[in-house]
PDB file of C-alpha atoms in Angstrom:
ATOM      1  CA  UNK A   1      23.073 -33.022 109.614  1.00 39.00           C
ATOM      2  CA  UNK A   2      23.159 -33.871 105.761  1.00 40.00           C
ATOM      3  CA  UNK A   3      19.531 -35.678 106.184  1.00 40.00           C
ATOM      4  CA  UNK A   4      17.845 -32.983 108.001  1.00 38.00           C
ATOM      5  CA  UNK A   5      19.346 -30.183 105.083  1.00 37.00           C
ATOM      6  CA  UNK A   6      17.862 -32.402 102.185  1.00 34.00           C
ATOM      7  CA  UNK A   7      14.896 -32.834 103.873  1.00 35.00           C
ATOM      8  CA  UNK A   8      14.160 -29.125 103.815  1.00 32.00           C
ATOM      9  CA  UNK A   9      15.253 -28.820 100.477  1.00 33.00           C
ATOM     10  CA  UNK A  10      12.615 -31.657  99.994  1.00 33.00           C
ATOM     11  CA  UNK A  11       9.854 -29.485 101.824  1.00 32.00           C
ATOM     12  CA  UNK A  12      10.648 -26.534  99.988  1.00 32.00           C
ATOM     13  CA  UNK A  13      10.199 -28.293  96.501  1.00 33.00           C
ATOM     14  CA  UNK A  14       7.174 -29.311  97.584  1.00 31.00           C
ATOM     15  CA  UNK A  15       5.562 -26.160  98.919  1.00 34.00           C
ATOM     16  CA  UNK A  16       6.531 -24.489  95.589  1.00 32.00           C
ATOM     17  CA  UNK A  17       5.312 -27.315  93.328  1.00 38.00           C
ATOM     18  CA  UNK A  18       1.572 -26.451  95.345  1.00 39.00           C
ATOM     19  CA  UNK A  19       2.020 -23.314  95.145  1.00 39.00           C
ATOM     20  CA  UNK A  20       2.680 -23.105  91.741  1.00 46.00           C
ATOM     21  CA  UNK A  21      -0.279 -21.401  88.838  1.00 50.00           C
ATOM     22  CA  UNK A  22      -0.652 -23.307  85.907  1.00 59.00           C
ATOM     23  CA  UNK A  23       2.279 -22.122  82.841  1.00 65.00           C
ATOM     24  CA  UNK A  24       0.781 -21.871  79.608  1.00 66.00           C
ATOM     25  CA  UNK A  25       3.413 -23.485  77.139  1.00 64.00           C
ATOM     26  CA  UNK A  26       2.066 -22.401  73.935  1.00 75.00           C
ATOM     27  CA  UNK A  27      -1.282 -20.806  72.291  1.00 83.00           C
ATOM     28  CA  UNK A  28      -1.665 -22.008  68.517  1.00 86.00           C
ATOM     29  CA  UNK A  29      -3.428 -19.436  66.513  1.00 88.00           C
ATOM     30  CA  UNK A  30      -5.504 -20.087  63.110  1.00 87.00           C
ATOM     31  CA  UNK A  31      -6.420 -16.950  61.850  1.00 84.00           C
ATOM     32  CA  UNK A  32      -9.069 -16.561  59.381  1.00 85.00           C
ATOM     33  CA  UNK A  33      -8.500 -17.126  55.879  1.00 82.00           C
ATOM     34  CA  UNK A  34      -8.833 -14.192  53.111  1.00 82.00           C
ATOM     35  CA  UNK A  35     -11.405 -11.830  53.754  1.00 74.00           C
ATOM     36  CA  UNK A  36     -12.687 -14.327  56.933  1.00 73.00           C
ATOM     37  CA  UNK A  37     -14.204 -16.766  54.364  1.00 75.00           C
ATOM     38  CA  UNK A  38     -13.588 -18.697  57.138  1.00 80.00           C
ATOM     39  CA  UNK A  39     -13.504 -18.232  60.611  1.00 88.00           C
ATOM     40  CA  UNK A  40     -10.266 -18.481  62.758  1.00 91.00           C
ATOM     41  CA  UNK A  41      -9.502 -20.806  65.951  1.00 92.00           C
ATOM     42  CA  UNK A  42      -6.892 -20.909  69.116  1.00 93.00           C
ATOM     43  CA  UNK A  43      -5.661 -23.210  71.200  1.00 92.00           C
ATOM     44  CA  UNK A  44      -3.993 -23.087  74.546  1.00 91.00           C
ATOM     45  CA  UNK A  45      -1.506 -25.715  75.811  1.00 88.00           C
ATOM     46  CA  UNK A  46      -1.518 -25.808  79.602  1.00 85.00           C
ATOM     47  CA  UNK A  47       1.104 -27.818  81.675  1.00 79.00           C
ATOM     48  CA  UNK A  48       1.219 -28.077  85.428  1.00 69.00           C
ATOM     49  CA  UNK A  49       1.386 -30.699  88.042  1.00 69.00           C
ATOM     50  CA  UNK A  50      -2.007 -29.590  89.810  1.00 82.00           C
ATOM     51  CA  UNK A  51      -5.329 -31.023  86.727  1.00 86.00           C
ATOM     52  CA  UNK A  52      -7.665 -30.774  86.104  1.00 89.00           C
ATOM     53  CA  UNK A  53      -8.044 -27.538  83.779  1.00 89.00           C
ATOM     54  CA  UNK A  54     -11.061 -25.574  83.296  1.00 92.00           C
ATOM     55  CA  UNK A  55     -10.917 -22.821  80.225  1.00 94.00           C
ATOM     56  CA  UNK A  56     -13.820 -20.134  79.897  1.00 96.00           C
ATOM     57  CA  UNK A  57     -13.018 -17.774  76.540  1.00 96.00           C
ATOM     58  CA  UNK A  58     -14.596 -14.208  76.707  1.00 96.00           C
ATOM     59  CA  UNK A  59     -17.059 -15.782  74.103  1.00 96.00           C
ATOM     60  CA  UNK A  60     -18.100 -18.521  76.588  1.00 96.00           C
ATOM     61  CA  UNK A  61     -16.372 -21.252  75.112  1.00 97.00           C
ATOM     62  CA  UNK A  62     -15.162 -23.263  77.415  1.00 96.00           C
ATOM     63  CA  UNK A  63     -12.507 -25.866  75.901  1.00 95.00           C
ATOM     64  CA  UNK A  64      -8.767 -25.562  75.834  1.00 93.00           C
ATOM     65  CA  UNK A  65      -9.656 -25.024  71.979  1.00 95.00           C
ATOM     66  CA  UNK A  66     -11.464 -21.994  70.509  1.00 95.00           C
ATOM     67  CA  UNK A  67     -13.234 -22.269  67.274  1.00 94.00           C
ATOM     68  CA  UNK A  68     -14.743 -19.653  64.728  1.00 92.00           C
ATOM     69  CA  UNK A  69     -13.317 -16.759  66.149  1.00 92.00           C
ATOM     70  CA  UNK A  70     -13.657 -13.240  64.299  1.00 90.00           C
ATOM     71  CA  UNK A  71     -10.767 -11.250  64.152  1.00 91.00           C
ATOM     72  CA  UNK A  72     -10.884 -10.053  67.822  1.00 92.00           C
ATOM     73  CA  UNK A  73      -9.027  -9.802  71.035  1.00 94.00           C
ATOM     74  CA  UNK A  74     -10.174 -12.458  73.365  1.00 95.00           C
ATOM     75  CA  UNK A  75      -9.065 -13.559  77.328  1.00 94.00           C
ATOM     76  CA  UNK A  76      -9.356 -17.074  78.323  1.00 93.00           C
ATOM     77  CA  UNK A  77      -9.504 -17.784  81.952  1.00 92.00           C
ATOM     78  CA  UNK A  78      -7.629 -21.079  83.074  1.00 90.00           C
ATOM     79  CA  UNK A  79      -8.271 -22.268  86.373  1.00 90.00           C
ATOM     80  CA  UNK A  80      -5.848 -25.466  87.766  1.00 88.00           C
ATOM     81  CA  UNK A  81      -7.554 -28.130  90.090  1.00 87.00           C
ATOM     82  CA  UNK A  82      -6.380 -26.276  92.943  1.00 88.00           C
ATOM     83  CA  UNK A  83      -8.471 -23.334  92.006  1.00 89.00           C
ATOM     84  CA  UNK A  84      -5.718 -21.263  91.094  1.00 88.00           C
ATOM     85  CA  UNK A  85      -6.027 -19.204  87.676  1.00 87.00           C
ATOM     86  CA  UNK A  86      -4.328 -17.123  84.809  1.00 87.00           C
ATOM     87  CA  UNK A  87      -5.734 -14.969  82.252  1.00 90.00           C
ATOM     88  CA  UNK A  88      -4.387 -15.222  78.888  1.00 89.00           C
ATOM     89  CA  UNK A  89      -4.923 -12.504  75.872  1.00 91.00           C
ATOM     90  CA  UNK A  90      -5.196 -14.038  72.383  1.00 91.00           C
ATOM     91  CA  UNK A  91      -5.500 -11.888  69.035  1.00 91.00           C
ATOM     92  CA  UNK A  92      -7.320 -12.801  65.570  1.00 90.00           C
ATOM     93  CA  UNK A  93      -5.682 -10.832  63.729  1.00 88.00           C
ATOM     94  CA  UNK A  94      -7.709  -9.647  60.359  1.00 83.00           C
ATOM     95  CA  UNK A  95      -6.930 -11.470  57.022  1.00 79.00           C
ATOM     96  CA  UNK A  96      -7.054  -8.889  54.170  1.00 79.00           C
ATOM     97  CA  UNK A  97      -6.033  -9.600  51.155  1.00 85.00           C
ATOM     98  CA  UNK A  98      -5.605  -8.256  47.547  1.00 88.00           C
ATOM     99  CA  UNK A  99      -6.315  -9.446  44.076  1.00 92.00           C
ATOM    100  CA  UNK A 100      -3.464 -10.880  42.566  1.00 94.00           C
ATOM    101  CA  UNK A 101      -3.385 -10.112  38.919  1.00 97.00           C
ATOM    102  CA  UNK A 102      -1.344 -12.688  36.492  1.00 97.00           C
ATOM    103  CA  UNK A 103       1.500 -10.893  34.709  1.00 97.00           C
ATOM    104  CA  UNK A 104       1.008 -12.990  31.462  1.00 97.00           C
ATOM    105  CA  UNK A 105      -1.418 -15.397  29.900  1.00 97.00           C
ATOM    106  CA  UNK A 106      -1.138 -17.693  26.784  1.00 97.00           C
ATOM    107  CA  UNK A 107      -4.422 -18.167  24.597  1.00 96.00           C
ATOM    108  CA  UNK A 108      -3.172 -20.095  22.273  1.00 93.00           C
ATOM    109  CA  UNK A 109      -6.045 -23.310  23.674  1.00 91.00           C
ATOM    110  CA  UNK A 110      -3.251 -25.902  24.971  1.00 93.00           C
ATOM    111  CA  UNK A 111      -4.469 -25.955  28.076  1.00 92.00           C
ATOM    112  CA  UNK A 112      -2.378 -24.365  30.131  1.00 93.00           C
ATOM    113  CA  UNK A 113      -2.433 -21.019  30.986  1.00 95.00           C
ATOM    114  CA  UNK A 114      -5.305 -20.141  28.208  1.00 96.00           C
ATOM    115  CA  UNK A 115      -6.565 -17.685  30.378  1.00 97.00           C
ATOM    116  CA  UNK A 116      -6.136 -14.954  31.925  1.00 97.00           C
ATOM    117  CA  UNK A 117      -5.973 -15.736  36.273  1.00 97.00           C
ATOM    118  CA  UNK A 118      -6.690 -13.051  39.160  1.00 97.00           C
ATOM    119  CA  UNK A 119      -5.238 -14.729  42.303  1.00 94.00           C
ATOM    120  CA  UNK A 120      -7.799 -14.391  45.257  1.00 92.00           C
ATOM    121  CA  UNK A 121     -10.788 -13.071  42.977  1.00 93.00           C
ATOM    122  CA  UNK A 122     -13.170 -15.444  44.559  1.00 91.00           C
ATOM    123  CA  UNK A 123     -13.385 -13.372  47.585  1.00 89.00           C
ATOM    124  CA  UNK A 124     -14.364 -10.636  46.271  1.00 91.00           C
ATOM    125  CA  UNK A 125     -18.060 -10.984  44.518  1.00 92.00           C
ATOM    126  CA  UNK A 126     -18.693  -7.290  43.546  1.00 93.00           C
ATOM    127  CA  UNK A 127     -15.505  -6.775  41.610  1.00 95.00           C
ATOM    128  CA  UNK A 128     -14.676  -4.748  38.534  1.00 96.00           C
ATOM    129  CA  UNK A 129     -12.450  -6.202  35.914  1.00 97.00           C
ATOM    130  CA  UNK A 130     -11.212  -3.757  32.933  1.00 97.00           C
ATOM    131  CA  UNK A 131      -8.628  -4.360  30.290  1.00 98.00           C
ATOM    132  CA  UNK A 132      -7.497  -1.765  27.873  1.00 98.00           C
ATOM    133  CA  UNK A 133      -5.574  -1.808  25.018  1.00 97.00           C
ATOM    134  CA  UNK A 134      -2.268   0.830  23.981  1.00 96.00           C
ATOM    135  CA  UNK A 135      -4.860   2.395  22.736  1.00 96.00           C
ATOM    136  CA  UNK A 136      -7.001   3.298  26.109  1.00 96.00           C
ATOM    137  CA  UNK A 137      -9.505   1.309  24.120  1.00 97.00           C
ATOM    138  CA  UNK A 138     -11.256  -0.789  26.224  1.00 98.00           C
ATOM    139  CA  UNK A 139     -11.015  -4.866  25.590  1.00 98.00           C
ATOM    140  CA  UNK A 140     -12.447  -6.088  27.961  1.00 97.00           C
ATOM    141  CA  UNK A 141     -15.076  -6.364  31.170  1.00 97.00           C
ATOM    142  CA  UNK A 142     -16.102  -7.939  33.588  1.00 96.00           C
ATOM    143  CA  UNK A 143     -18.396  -7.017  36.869  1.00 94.00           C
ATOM    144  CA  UNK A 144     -18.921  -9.603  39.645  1.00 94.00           C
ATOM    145  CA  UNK A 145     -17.416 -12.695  40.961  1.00 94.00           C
ATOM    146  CA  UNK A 146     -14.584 -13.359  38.360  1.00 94.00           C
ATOM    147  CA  UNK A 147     -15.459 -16.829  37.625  1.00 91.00           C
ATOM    148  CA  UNK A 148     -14.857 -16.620  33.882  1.00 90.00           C
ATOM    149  CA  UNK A 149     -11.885 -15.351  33.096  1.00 95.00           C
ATOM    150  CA  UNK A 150     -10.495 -13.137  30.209  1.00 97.00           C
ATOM    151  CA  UNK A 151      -9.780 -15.398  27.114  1.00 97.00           C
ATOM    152  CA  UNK A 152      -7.492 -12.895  25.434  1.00 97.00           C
ATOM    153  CA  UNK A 153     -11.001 -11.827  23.486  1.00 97.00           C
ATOM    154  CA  UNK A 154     -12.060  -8.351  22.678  1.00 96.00           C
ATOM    155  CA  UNK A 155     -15.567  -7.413  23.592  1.00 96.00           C
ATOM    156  CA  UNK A 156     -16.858  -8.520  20.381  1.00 96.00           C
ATOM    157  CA  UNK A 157     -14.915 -11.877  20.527  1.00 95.00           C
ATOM    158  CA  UNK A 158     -12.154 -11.358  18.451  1.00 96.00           C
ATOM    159  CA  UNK A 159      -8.632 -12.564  19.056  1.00 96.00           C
ATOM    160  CA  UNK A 160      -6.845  -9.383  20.188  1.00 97.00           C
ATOM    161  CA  UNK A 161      -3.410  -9.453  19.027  1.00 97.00           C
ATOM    162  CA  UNK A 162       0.312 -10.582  21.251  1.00 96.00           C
ATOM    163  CA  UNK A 163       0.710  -7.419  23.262  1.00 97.00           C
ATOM    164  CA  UNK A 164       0.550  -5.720  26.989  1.00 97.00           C
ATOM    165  CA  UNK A 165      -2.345  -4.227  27.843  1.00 98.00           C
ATOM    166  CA  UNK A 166      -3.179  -2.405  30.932  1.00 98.00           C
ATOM    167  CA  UNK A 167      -5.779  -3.412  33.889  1.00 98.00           C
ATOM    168  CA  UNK A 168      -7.762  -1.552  36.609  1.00 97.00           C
ATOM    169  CA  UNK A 169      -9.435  -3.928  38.771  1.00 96.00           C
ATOM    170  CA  UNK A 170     -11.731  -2.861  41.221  1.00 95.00           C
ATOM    171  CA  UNK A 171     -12.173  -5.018  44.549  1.00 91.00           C
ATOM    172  CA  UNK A 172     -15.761  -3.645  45.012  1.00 91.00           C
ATOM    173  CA  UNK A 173     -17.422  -1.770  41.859  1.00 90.00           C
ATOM    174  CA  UNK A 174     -19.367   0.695  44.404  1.00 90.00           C
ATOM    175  CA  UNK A 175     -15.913   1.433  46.477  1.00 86.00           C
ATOM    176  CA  UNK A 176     -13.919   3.050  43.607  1.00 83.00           C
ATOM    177  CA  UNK A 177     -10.995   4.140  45.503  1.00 82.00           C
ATOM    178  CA  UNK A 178     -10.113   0.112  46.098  1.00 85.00           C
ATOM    179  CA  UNK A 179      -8.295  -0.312  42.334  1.00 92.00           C
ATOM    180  CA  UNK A 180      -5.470  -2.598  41.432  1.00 95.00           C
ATOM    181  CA  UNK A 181      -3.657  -1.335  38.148  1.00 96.00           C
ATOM    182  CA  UNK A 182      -0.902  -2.767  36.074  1.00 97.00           C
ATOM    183  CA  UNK A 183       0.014  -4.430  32.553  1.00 97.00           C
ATOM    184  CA  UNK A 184      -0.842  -7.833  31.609  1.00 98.00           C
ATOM    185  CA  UNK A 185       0.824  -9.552  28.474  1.00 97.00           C
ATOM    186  CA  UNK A 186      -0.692 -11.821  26.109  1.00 97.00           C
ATOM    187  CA  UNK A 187       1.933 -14.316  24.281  1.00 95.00           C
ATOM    188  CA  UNK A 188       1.118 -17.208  21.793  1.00 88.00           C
TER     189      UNK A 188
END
């Protein structure tokens, strides 16, 4: 009697191990960096008893890996050797970001820290940089890609003197209503 019970129990494993879809153990997502200067990727992880696999994205790729994906929502139909299949839903999400602004810069030509930095500025090629002073007098500007940062110069390049002065940066010159304001210190 004790044969003929695991026997069945044998069967039964068997019949479900056939039976069985494919189980997706993970999906690795890349998004895209800052503003999508580059593109994102996914990858599914598949494991089952029953290869080989066959993937087909919505974008007609058709590898377990997905490369330079927009932020989108794709499906990616995997399909086991026994012609059984599972569809899978994978974001992109969007990568925004901001300008970052430096709190404080030292001019004082050391080396370090001589000017002023704007985190994440090369994304954003149609920017607006203005400093003012206590004053509202304005020290500073700069349109485009910020690839030369402030020096801690006035606009006729003088030293300005150790003090805050206050910022409006705008991410696109033509889209006003995108502005980043604050104070940014200059120390010696």
């Amino acid at each position: 009697m004790k044969q003929i019970y695991t026997y069945c129990f044998f069967i039964f494993l068997l019949l479900c191990k056939i039976a069985s879809a494919q189980i997706v153990n993970a999906i690795i997502i890349t998004a895209p960096a800052c503003n999508n200067a580059t593109l994102g990727s996914a990858k599914v992880k598949v494991t089952n008893t029953n290869p080989p696999y066959t993937y087909l994205w919505s974008d007609g790729q058709i590898t377990a890996t997905a490369n330079d994906l927009v932020p989108n929502i794709y499906t990616i139909k995997v399909t086991d050797g026994l012609s059984k299949d599972t569809t899978i839903t994978v974001i992109i999400p969007e990568m925004t970001c901001e300008m970052v602004p430096e709190l404080f810069f030292t001019p004082n030509a050391d080396g370090y820290n001589d000017t002023w930095s704007i985190g994440n500025s090369q994304y954003f090629s149609n920017a607006l940089v203005l400093v003012y002073n206590r004053w509202g007098q304005k020290v500073y500007e700069h349109y485009g890609l910020y690839h030369l940062p402030w020096d801690g110069k006035d606009l006729l390049g003088v030293n300005v003197p150790d003090a805050s002065y206050f910022y409006i940066v705008f991410k696109d010159r033509d889209k006003k209503s995108e502005l980043i304001k604050g104070s940014v210190s200059i120390i010696r």
